[in-house]
CSV table of C-alpha atoms and ligand atoms in Angstrom, one decimal:
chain,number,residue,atom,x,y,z
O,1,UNK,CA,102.3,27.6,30.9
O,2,UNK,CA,105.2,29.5,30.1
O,3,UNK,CA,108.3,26.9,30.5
O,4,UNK,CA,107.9,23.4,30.9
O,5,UNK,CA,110.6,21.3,32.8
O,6,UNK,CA,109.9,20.2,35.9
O,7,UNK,CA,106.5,18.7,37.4
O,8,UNK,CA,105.2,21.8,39.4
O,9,UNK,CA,105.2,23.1,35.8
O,10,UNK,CA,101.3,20.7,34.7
O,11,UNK,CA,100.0,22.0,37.8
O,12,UNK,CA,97.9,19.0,39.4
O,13,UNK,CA,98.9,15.5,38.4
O,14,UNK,CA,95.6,13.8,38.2
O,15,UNK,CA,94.0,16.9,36.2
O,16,UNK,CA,97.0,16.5,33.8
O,17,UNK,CA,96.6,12.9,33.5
O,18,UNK,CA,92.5,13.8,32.4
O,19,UNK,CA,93.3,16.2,30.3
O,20,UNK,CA,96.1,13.6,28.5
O,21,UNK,CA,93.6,11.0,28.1
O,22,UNK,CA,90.8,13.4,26.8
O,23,UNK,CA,93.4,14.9,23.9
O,24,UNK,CA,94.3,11.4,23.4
O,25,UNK,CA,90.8,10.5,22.1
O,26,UNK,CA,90.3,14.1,20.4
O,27,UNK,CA,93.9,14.6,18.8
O,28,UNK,CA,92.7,16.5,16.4
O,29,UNK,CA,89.5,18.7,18.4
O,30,UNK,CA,92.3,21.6,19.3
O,31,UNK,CA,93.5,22.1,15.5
O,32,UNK,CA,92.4,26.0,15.5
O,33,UNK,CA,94.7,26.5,18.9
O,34,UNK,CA,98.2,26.3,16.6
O,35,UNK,CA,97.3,27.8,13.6
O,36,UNK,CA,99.9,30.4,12.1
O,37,UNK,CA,102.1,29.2,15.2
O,38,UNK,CA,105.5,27.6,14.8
O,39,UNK,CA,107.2,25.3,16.4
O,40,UNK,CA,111.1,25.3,17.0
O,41,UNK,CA,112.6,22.2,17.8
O,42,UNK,CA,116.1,22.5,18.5
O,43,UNK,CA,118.4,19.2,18.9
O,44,UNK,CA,122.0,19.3,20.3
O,45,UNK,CA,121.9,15.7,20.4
O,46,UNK,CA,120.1,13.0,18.8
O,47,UNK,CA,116.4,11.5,19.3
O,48,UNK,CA,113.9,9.3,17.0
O,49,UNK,CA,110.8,9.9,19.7
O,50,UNK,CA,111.1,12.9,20.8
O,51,UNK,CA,111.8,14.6,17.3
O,52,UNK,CA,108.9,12.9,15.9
O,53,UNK,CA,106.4,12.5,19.1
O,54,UNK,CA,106.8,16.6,19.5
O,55,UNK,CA,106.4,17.2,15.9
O,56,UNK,CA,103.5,14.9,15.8
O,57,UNK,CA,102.1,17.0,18.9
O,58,UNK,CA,102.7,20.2,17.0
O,59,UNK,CA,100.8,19.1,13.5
O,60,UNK,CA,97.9,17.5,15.8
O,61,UNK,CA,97.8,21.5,17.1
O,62,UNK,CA,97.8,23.0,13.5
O,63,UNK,CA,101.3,24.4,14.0
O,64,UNK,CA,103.6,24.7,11.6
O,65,UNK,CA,107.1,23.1,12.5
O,66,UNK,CA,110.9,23.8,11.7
O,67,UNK,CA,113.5,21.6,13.0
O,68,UNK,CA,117.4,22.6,14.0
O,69,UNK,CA,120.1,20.0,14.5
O,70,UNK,CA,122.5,21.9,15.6
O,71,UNK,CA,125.2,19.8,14.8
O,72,UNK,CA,124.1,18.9,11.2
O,73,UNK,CA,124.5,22.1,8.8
O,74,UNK,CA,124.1,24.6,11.2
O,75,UNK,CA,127.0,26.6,12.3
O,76,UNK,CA,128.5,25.4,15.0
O,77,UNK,CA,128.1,27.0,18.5
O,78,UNK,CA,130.1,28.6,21.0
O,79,UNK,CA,128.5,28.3,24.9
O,80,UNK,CA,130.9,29.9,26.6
O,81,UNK,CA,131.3,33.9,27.5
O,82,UNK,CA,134.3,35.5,27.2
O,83,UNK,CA,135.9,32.6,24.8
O,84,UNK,CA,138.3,34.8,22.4
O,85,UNK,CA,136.1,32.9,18.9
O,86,UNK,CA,139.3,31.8,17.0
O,87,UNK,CA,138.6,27.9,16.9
O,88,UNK,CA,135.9,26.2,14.7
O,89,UNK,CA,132.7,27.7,16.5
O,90,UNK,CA,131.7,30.7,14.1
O,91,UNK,CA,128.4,31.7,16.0
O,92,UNK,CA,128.1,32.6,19.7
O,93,UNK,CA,124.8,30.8,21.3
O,94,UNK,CA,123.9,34.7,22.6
O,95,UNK,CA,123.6,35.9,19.3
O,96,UNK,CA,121.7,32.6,17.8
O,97,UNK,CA,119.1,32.3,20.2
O,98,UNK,CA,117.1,35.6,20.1
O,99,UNK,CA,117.4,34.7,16.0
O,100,UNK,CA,116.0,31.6,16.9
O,101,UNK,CA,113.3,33.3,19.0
O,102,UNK,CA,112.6,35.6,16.0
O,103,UNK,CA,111.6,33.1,13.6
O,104,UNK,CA,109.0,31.1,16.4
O,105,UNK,CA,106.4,31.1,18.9
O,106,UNK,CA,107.6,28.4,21.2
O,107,UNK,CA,110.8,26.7,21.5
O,108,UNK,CA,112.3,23.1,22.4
O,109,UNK,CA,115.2,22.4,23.2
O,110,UNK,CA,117.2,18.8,23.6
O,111,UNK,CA,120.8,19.7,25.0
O,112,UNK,CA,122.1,16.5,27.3
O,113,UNK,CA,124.7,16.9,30.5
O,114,UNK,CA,128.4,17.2,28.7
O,115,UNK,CA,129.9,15.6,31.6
O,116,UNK,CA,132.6,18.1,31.3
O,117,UNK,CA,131.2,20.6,34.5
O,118,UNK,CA,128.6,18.9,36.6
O,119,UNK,CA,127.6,22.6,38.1
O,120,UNK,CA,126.9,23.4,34.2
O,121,UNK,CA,125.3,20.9,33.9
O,122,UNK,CA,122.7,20.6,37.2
O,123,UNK,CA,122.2,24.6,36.5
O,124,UNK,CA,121.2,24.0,32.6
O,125,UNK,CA,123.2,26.9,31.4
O,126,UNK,CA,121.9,25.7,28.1
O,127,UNK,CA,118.6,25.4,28.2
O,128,UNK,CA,118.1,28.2,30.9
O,129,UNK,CA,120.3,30.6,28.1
O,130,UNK,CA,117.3,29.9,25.8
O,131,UNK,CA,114.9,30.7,28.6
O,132,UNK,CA,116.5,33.9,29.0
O,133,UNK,CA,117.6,34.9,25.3
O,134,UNK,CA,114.6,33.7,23.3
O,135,UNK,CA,111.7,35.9,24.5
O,136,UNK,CA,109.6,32.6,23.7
O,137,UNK,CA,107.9,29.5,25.9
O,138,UNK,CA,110.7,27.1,26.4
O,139,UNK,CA,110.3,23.4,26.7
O,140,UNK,CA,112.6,20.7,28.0
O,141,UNK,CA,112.9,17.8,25.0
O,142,UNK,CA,115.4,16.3,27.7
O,143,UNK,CA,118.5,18.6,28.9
O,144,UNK,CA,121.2,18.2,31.1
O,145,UNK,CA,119.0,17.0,34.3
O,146,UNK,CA,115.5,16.6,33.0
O,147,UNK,CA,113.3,14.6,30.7
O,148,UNK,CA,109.5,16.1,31.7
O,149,UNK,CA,108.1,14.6,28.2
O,150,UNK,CA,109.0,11.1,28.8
O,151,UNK,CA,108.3,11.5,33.0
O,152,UNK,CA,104.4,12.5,31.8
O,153,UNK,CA,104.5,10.3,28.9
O,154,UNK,CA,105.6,7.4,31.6
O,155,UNK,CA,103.1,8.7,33.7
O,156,UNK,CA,99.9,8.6,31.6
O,157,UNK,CA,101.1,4.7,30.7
O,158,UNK,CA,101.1,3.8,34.1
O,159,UNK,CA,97.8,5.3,34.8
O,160,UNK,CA,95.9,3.1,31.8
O,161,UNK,CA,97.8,0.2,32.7
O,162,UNK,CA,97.7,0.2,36.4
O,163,UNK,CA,95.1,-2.4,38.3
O,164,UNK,CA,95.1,-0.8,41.3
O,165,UNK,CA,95.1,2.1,42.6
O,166,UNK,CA,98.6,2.8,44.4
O,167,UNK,CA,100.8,0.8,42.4
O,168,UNK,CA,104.4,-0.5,43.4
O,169,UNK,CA,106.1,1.3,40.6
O,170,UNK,CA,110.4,0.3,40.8
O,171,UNK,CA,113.0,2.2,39.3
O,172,UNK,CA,115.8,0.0,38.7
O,173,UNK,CA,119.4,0.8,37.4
O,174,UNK,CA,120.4,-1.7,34.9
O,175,UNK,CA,123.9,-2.0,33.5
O,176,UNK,CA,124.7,-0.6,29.6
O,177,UNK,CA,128.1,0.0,27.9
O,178,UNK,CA,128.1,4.3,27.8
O,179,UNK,CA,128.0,6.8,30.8
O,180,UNK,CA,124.3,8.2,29.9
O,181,UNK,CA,123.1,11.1,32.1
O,182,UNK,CA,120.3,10.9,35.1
O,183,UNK,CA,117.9,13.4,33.0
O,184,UNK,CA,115.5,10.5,32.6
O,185,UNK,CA,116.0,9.2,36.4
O,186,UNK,CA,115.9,12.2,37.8
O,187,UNK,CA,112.2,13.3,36.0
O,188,UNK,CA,110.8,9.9,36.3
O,189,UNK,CA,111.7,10.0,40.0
O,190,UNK,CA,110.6,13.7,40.5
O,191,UNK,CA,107.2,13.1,38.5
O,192,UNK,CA,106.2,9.5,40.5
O,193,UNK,CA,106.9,11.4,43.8
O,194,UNK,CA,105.1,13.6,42.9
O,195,UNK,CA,102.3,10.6,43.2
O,196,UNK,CA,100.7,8.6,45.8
O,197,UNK,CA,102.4,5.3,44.6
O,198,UNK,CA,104.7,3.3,46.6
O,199,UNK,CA,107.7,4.3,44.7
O,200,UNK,CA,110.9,2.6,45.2
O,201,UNK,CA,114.4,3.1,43.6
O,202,UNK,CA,117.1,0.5,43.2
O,203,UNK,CA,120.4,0.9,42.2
O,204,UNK,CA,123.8,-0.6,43.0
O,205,UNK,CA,125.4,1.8,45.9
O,206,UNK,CA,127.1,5.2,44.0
O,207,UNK,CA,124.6,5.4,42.2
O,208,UNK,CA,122.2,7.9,44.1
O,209,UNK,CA,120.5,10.5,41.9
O,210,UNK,CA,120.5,14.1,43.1
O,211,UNK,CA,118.5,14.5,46.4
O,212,UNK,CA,115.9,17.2,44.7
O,213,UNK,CA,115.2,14.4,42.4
O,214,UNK,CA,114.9,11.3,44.8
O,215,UNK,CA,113.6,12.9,47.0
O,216,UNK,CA,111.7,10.7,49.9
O,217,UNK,CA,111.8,7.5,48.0
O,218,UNK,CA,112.7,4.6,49.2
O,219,UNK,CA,116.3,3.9,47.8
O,220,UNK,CA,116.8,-0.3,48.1
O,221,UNK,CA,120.5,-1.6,47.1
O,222,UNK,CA,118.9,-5.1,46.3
O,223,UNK,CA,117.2,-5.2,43.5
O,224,UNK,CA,115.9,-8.9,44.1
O,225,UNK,CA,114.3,-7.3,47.2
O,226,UNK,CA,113.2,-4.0,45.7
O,227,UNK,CA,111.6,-6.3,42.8
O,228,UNK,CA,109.5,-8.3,45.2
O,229,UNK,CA,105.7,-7.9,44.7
O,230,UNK,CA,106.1,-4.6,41.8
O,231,UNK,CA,103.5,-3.4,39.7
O,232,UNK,CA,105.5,-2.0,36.9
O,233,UNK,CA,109.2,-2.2,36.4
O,234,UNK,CA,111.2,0.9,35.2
O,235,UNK,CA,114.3,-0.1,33.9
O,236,UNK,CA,117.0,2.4,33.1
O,237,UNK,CA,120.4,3.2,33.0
O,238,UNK,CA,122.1,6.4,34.6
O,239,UNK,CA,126.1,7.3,35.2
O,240,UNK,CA,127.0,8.4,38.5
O,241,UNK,CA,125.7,11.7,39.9
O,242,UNK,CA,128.0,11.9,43.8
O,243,UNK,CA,131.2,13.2,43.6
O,244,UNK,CA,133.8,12.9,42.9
O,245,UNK,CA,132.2,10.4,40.3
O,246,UNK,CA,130.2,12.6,38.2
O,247,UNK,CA,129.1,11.3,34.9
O,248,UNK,CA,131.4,8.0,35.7
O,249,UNK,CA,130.5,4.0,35.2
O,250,UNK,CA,130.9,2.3,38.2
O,251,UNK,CA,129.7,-0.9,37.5
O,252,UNK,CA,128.6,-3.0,34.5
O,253,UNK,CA,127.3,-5.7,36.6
O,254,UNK,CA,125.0,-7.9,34.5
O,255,UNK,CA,123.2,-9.3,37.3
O,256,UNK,CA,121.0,-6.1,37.5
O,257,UNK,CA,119.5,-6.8,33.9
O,258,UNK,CA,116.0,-6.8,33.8
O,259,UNK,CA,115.7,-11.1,32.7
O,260,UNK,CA,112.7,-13.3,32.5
O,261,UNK,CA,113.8,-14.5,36.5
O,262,UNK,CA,113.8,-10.7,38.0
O,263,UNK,CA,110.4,-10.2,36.1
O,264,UNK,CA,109.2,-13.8,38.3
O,265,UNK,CA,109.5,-11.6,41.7
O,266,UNK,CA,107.2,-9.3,40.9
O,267,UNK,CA,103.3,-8.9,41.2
O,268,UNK,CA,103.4,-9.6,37.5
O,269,UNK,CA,104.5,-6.2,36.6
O,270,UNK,CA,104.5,-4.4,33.5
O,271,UNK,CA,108.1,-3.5,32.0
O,272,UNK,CA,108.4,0.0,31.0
O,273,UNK,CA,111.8,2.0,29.5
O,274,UNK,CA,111.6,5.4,28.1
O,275,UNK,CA,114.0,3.5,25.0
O,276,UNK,CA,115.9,3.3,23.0
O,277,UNK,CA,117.3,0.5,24.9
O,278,UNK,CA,120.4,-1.8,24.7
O,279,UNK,CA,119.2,-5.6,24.4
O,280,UNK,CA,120.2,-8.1,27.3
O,281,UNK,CA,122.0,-5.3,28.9
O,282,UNK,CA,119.2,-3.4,30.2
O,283,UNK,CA,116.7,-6.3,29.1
O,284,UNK,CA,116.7,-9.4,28.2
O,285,UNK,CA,114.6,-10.5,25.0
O,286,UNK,CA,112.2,-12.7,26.6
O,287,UNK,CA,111.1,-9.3,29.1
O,288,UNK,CA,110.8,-6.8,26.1
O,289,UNK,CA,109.1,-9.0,24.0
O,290,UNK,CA,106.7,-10.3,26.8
O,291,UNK,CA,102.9,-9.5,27.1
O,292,UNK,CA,103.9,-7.6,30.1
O,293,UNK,CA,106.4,-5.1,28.0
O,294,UNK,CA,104.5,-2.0,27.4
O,295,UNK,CA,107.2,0.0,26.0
O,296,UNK,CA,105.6,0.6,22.7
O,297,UNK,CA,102.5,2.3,24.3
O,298,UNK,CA,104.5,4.2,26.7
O,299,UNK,CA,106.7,5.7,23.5
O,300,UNK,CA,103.1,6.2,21.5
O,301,UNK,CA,102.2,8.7,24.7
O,302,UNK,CA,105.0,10.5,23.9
O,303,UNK,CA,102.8,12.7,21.5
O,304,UNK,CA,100.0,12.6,24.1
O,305,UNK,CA,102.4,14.5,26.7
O,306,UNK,CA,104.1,16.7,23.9
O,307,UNK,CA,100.4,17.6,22.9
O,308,UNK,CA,99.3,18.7,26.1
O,309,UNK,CA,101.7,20.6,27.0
O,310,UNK,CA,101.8,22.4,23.7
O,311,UNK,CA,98.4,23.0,24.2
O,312,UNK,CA,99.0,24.6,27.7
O,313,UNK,CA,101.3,26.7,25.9
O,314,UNK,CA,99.6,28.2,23.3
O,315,UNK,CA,96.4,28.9,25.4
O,316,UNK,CA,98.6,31.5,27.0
O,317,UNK,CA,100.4,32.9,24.0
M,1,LIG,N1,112.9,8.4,25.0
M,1,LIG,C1,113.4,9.3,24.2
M,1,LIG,O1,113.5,10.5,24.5
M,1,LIG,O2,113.7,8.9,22.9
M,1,LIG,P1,114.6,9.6,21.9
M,1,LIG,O3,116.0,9.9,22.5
M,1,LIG,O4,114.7,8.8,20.7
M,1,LIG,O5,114.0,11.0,21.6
Protein backbone atom coordinates (compact mmCIF):
# COMPACT_ATOMS: atom_id res chain seq x y z
CA UNK A 1 0.00 0.00 0.00
CA UNK A 2 1.43 3.08 -1.02
CA UNK A 3 -1.29 5.91 0.13
CA UNK A 4 -4.15 5.20 2.16
CA UNK A 5 -7.35 7.39 1.85
CA UNK A 6 -10.08 6.05 0.46
CA UNK A 7 -11.62 2.36 0.68
CA UNK A 8 -10.30 0.79 -2.68
CA UNK A 9 -7.04 1.59 -0.88
CA UNK A 10 -7.41 -2.10 1.96
CA UNK A 11 -8.24 -3.96 -1.03
CA UNK A 12 -11.18 -6.47 -0.01
CA UNK A 13 -13.29 -5.43 2.93
CA UNK A 14 -13.85 -8.77 4.65
CA UNK A 15 -9.99 -9.78 4.21
CA UNK A 16 -9.23 -6.31 5.91
CA UNK A 17 -11.62 -6.87 8.55
CA UNK A 18 -9.53 -10.66 9.26
CA UNK A 19 -6.55 -9.35 9.08
CA UNK A 20 -7.77 -6.35 11.83
CA UNK A 21 -9.02 -8.84 14.16
CA UNK A 22 -5.96 -11.21 13.80
CA UNK A 23 -3.44 -8.01 14.64
CA UNK A 24 -5.79 -7.21 17.26
CA UNK A 25 -5.09 -10.45 19.21
CA UNK A 26 -1.25 -10.38 18.12
CA UNK A 27 -0.40 -6.51 18.52
CA UNK A 28 2.78 -7.14 19.14
CA UNK A 29 3.66 -10.53 16.65
CA UNK A 30 4.73 -7.82 13.74
CA UNK A 31 7.33 -5.88 16.01
CA UNK A 32 10.47 -6.67 13.53
CA UNK A 33 8.20 -5.11 10.42
CA UNK A 34 8.92 -1.21 11.85
CA UNK A 35 12.15 -1.46 13.22
CA UNK A 36 14.64 1.51 12.30
CA UNK A 37 11.36 3.06 10.57
CA UNK A 38 9.83 6.35 11.52
CA UNK A 39 6.80 7.52 11.65
CA UNK A 40 5.72 11.27 10.80
CA UNK A 41 2.66 12.45 12.08
CA UNK A 42 1.82 15.75 10.96
CA UNK A 43 -1.27 17.64 12.59
CA UNK A 44 -2.74 20.98 11.11
CA UNK A 45 -5.44 20.64 13.47
CA UNK A 46 -6.14 19.05 16.65
CA UNK A 47 -6.93 15.20 17.67
CA UNK A 48 -6.68 13.18 21.11
CA UNK A 49 -7.42 9.58 19.15
CA UNK A 50 -5.92 9.84 16.26
CA UNK A 51 -2.52 11.28 17.66
CA UNK A 52 -2.35 8.62 20.11
CA UNK A 53 -4.26 5.55 18.32
CA UNK A 54 -1.59 6.13 15.26
CA UNK A 55 1.20 6.40 17.55
CA UNK A 56 0.09 3.46 19.49
CA UNK A 57 -0.12 1.62 16.02
CA UNK A 58 3.37 2.71 15.13
CA UNK A 59 5.19 1.57 18.67
CA UNK A 60 2.99 -1.86 18.33
CA UNK A 61 5.16 -1.97 14.74
CA UNK A 62 8.55 -1.19 16.43
CA UNK A 63 8.73 2.20 14.68
CA UNK A 64 10.02 4.99 16.01
CA UNK A 65 7.67 8.12 15.99
CA UNK A 66 8.06 12.01 15.68
CA UNK A 67 5.17 14.21 15.89
CA UNK A 68 4.60 17.92 14.10
CA UNK A 69 1.83 20.23 15.12
CA UNK A 70 2.15 22.48 12.75
CA UNK A 71 0.65 25.20 14.51
CA UNK A 72 2.44 24.81 17.82
CA UNK A 73 6.40 25.85 17.45
CA UNK A 74 6.70 25.10 14.06
CA UNK A 75 6.98 27.84 11.62
CA UNK A 76 4.10 28.70 10.16
CA UNK A 77 3.06 27.64 6.61
CA UNK A 78 2.26 29.23 3.48
CA UNK A 79 -0.13 26.84 0.99
CA UNK A 80 -0.48 28.96 -1.63
CA UNK A 81 1.84 29.38 -4.94
CA UNK A 82 2.72 32.49 -6.19
CA UNK A 83 1.87 34.38 -2.67
CA UNK A 84 4.60 37.27 -2.60
CA UNK A 85 5.84 35.78 1.48
CA UNK A 86 5.73 39.19 3.25
CA UNK A 87 2.97 38.33 5.97
CA UNK A 88 3.57 36.07 9.05
CA UNK A 89 4.11 32.57 7.05
CA UNK A 90 8.10 32.31 6.98
CA UNK A 91 8.17 28.70 5.30
CA UNK A 92 6.46 27.69 1.99
CA UNK A 93 4.69 24.06 2.36
CA UNK A 94 6.90 23.19 -1.04
CA UNK A 95 9.94 23.59 0.65
CA UNK A 96 8.80 21.82 4.08
CA UNK A 97 7.47 18.85 2.86
CA UNK A 98 10.38 17.08 0.96
CA UNK A 99 12.26 18.11 4.59
CA UNK A 100 9.60 16.40 6.12
CA UNK A 101 9.97 13.40 3.72
CA UNK A 102 13.78 13.46 4.52
CA UNK A 103 13.60 12.81 8.05
CA UNK A 104 10.76 9.65 7.63
CA UNK A 105 9.62 6.58 6.01
CA UNK A 106 5.92 7.13 6.03
CA UNK A 107 3.95 10.15 6.57
CA UNK A 108 0.42 11.19 8.13
CA UNK A 109 -1.16 13.89 7.68
CA UNK A 110 -4.44 15.51 9.61
CA UNK A 111 -5.27 18.84 7.58
CA UNK A 112 -9.35 19.51 7.80
CA UNK A 113 -11.56 21.44 4.93
CA UNK A 114 -10.89 25.42 5.59
CA UNK A 115 -14.16 26.24 4.37
CA UNK A 116 -12.54 29.08 2.60
CA UNK A 117 -12.60 27.16 -1.24
CA UNK A 118 -14.79 24.16 -1.37
CA UNK A 119 -12.73 23.06 -4.80
CA UNK A 120 -9.57 23.21 -2.39
CA UNK A 121 -10.95 21.55 -0.36
CA UNK A 122 -12.81 18.35 -2.28
CA UNK A 123 -9.29 18.18 -4.34
CA UNK A 124 -7.08 17.93 -0.97
CA UNK A 125 -4.50 20.34 -2.24
CA UNK A 126 -3.01 19.65 1.09
CA UNK A 127 -2.71 16.36 1.62
CA UNK A 128 -2.34 15.46 -2.16
CA UNK A 129 0.89 18.37 -1.96
CA UNK A 130 2.39 15.84 0.50
CA UNK A 131 1.55 12.97 -1.76
CA UNK A 132 3.41 14.64 -4.42
CA UNK A 133 6.42 16.49 -2.47
CA UNK A 134 7.33 13.89 0.15
CA UNK A 135 8.63 10.96 -1.85
CA UNK A 136 7.13 8.86 1.16
CA UNK A 137 3.66 6.56 1.78
CA UNK A 138 1.05 9.11 2.75
CA UNK A 139 -1.80 8.40 4.97
CA UNK A 140 -5.07 10.27 5.54
CA UNK A 141 -5.38 11.04 9.70
CA UNK A 142 -8.61 12.82 8.46
CA UNK A 143 -8.25 15.73 5.62
CA UNK A 144 -10.45 17.92 3.99
CA UNK A 145 -12.97 15.08 2.65
CA UNK A 146 -11.82 11.91 4.33
CA UNK A 147 -11.42 10.12 7.60
CA UNK A 148 -10.29 6.30 6.29
CA UNK A 149 -8.92 5.47 10.01
CA UNK A 150 -12.13 6.11 11.79
CA UNK A 151 -14.39 4.59 8.55
CA UNK A 152 -12.16 1.10 9.17
CA UNK A 153 -11.94 1.58 12.75
CA UNK A 154 -16.05 1.99 12.56
CA UNK A 155 -15.98 -0.76 10.47
CA UNK A 156 -14.26 -3.48 12.43
CA UNK A 157 -16.67 -2.37 15.57
CA UNK A 158 -19.58 -3.13 13.66
CA UNK A 159 -18.36 -6.38 12.55
CA UNK A 160 -17.73 -7.72 16.40
CA UNK A 161 -20.79 -6.20 17.49
CA UNK A 162 -23.13 -7.09 14.80
CA UNK A 163 -25.91 -10.11 15.37
CA UNK A 164 -26.61 -10.62 12.12
CA UNK A 165 -25.35 -10.74 9.25
CA UNK A 166 -26.52 -7.61 7.07
CA UNK A 167 -27.16 -5.21 9.57
CA UNK A 168 -29.38 -1.98 9.30
CA UNK A 169 -26.53 0.39 9.98
CA UNK A 170 -28.12 4.45 9.96
CA UNK A 171 -26.20 7.46 9.60
CA UNK A 172 -27.91 10.11 11.10
CA UNK A 173 -27.13 14.00 11.15
CA UNK A 174 -27.52 15.35 14.50
CA UNK A 175 -27.48 19.05 15.37
CA UNK A 176 -24.06 20.68 17.26
CA UNK A 177 -23.08 24.38 17.69
CA UNK A 178 -19.79 24.64 14.91
CA UNK A 179 -19.88 24.08 11.09
CA UNK A 180 -17.58 20.66 11.22
CA UNK A 181 -16.62 19.26 7.79
CA UNK A 182 -18.27 15.89 6.03
CA UNK A 183 -14.60 14.13 6.17
CA UNK A 184 -16.11 11.64 8.67
CA UNK A 185 -19.59 11.37 6.69
CA UNK A 186 -18.31 11.12 3.70
CA UNK A 187 -15.67 7.93 4.62
CA UNK A 188 -18.18 6.29 6.91
CA UNK A 189 -20.57 6.47 3.98
CA UNK A 190 -18.02 5.49 1.24
CA UNK A 191 -16.61 2.51 3.53
CA UNK A 192 -20.39 0.96 4.57
CA UNK A 193 -21.18 1.11 0.83
CA UNK A 194 -18.66 -0.46 0.14
CA UNK A 195 -20.62 -3.36 2.31
CA UNK A 196 -23.50 -5.60 1.88
CA UNK A 197 -25.46 -3.86 4.82
CA UNK A 198 -28.66 -2.11 4.34
CA UNK A 199 -27.18 1.24 4.79
CA UNK A 200 -29.34 4.18 5.21
CA UNK A 201 -28.57 8.01 5.64
CA UNK A 202 -30.69 10.59 7.41
CA UNK A 203 -30.27 14.07 7.47
CA UNK A 204 -32.51 17.15 7.49
CA UNK A 205 -32.91 18.21 3.56
CA UNK A 206 -29.40 20.50 2.50
CA UNK A 207 -27.66 18.41 3.95
CA UNK A 208 -26.62 15.78 1.17
CA UNK A 209 -23.04 14.73 1.26
CA UNK A 210 -21.07 14.64 -2.03
CA UNK A 211 -22.53 12.10 -4.50
CA UNK A 212 -19.03 9.97 -4.71
CA UNK A 213 -19.49 9.57 -1.16
CA UNK A 214 -23.30 8.72 -0.78
CA UNK A 215 -23.30 7.06 -3.30
CA UNK A 216 -26.50 4.45 -3.73
CA UNK A 217 -27.64 4.83 -0.28
CA UNK A 218 -30.79 5.26 0.69
CA UNK A 219 -31.01 9.04 1.79
CA UNK A 220 -34.33 9.31 4.31
CA UNK A 221 -35.36 13.02 5.47
CA UNK A 222 -37.17 11.43 8.60
CA UNK A 223 -35.17 10.28 10.93
CA UNK A 224 -38.04 8.76 13.10
CA UNK A 225 -38.55 6.60 9.92
CA UNK A 226 -34.97 6.01 8.98
CA UNK A 227 -34.54 4.93 12.82
CA UNK A 228 -37.17 2.26 12.63
CA UNK A 229 -35.92 -1.37 13.12
CA UNK A 230 -31.66 -0.18 12.99
CA UNK A 231 -29.03 -2.25 14.07
CA UNK A 232 -26.51 0.29 14.99
CA UNK A 233 -26.91 4.11 15.08
CA UNK A 234 -24.16 6.37 13.68
CA UNK A 235 -24.65 9.69 14.93
CA UNK A 236 -22.71 12.63 13.55
CA UNK A 237 -22.64 15.98 12.68
CA UNK A 238 -21.59 17.51 9.23
CA UNK A 239 -22.07 21.33 7.68
CA UNK A 240 -23.52 21.56 4.41
CA UNK A 241 -21.72 20.26 1.29
CA UNK A 242 -24.48 21.75 -1.99
CA UNK A 243 -23.91 24.98 -3.07
CA UNK A 244 -24.19 27.65 -2.63
CA UNK A 245 -24.02 26.46 1.18
CA UNK A 246 -20.72 25.06 1.42
CA UNK A 247 -19.32 24.52 4.92
CA UNK A 248 -22.76 26.45 6.22
CA UNK A 249 -25.19 25.43 9.44
CA UNK A 250 -28.49 25.19 8.27
CA UNK A 251 -30.23 23.94 11.08
CA UNK A 252 -29.65 23.36 14.81
CA UNK A 253 -32.83 21.53 15.18
CA UNK A 254 -32.65 19.54 18.48
CA UNK A 255 -35.20 17.18 17.50
CA UNK A 256 -32.56 15.16 15.54
CA UNK A 257 -30.50 14.37 18.84
CA UNK A 258 -29.87 10.94 19.30
CA UNK A 259 -32.25 10.70 22.95
CA UNK A 260 -33.23 7.66 24.93
CA UNK A 261 -36.91 7.88 22.69
CA UNK A 262 -35.06 7.73 18.99
CA UNK A 263 -32.89 4.88 20.46
CA UNK A 264 -36.76 3.09 21.38
CA UNK A 265 -37.40 2.81 17.41
CA UNK A 266 -34.71 0.81 16.73
CA UNK A 267 -34.00 -3.06 16.72
CA UNK A 268 -32.16 -2.20 19.85
CA UNK A 269 -29.22 -0.76 18.06
CA UNK A 270 -25.90 -0.08 19.22
CA UNK A 271 -24.89 3.82 19.31
CA UNK A 272 -21.63 4.48 17.68
CA UNK A 273 -19.83 8.19 17.03
CA UNK A 274 -16.34 8.50 15.86
CA UNK A 275 -16.16 11.37 19.11
CA UNK A 276 -15.32 13.54 20.54
CA UNK A 277 -18.94 14.39 20.81
CA UNK A 278 -20.95 17.37 22.14
CA UNK A 279 -23.42 16.04 25.06
CA UNK A 280 -27.30 16.37 24.44
CA UNK A 281 -26.60 17.93 21.18
CA UNK A 282 -25.58 15.04 19.26
CA UNK A 283 -26.57 12.59 22.28
CA UNK A 284 -28.29 12.59 25.03
CA UNK A 285 -26.66 11.16 28.32
CA UNK A 286 -28.93 8.38 28.97
CA UNK A 287 -27.76 7.05 24.94
CA UNK A 288 -23.95 7.48 25.56
CA UNK A 289 -23.98 6.02 28.72
CA UNK A 290 -26.28 3.11 27.84
CA UNK A 291 -25.26 -0.65 27.46
CA UNK A 292 -25.93 -0.16 23.91
CA UNK A 293 -23.14 2.80 23.47
CA UNK A 294 -20.15 1.28 22.06
CA UNK A 295 -18.17 4.24 21.46
CA UNK A 296 -15.33 3.45 23.67
CA UNK A 297 -14.62 0.13 21.74
CA UNK A 298 -15.07 1.70 18.50
CA UNK A 299 -12.24 4.66 19.59
CA UNK A 300 -9.97 1.54 21.13
CA UNK A 301 -10.06 0.12 17.19
CA UNK A 302 -8.72 3.15 16.30
CA UNK A 303 -5.11 1.57 16.87
CA UNK A 304 -6.33 -1.70 15.30
CA UNK A 305 -7.13 0.27 11.83
CA UNK A 306 -3.91 2.62 12.24
CA UNK A 307 -2.03 -0.78 12.78
CA UNK A 308 -3.03 -2.50 9.84
CA UNK A 309 -2.59 -0.16 7.59
CA UNK A 310 0.83 0.67 8.90
CA UNK A 311 1.54 -2.70 8.43
CA UNK A 312 0.36 -2.81 4.77
CA UNK A 313 2.67 0.01 4.42
CA UNK A 314 5.75 -1.06 5.53
CA UNK A 315 5.46 -4.62 3.87
CA UNK A 316 6.04 -2.61 0.67
CA UNK A 317 8.73 -0.25 1.74
N1 LIG B 1 -12.31 10.48 15.97
C1 LIG B 1 -11.17 11.19 15.90
O1 LIG B 1 -10.53 11.30 14.86
O2 LIG B 1 -10.79 11.77 17.07
P1 LIG B 1 -9.66 12.87 17.24
O3 LIG B 1 -10.15 14.10 16.47
O4 LIG B 1 -9.55 13.13 18.70
O5 LIG B 1 -8.40 12.37 16.63
Amino acid sequence: MRSFINVEDIGDLKVAVKEALAVKVNRFGYKSLGENKTLLMVFFNSSLRTRLSTQKAAMNLGMNVIVLDVNQGAWKLETERGVIMDGDKSEHLLEAIPVMGSYCDVIGVRSFARFENKQDDYEEKILQQFIRYSGKPVFAMETATVHPLQAFADLITIEEFKKVERPKVVLTWAPHPKALPQAVPNSFAQWMNATDYDFVITHPEGYELDSKFAGNARVEYDQNKALEGADFVYAKNWSAYADPNYGQILSKDMSWTVTTEKMALTNNAFFMHCLPVRRNMIVSDDVIESAQSIVIPEAANREISAQVVLKRILEKL
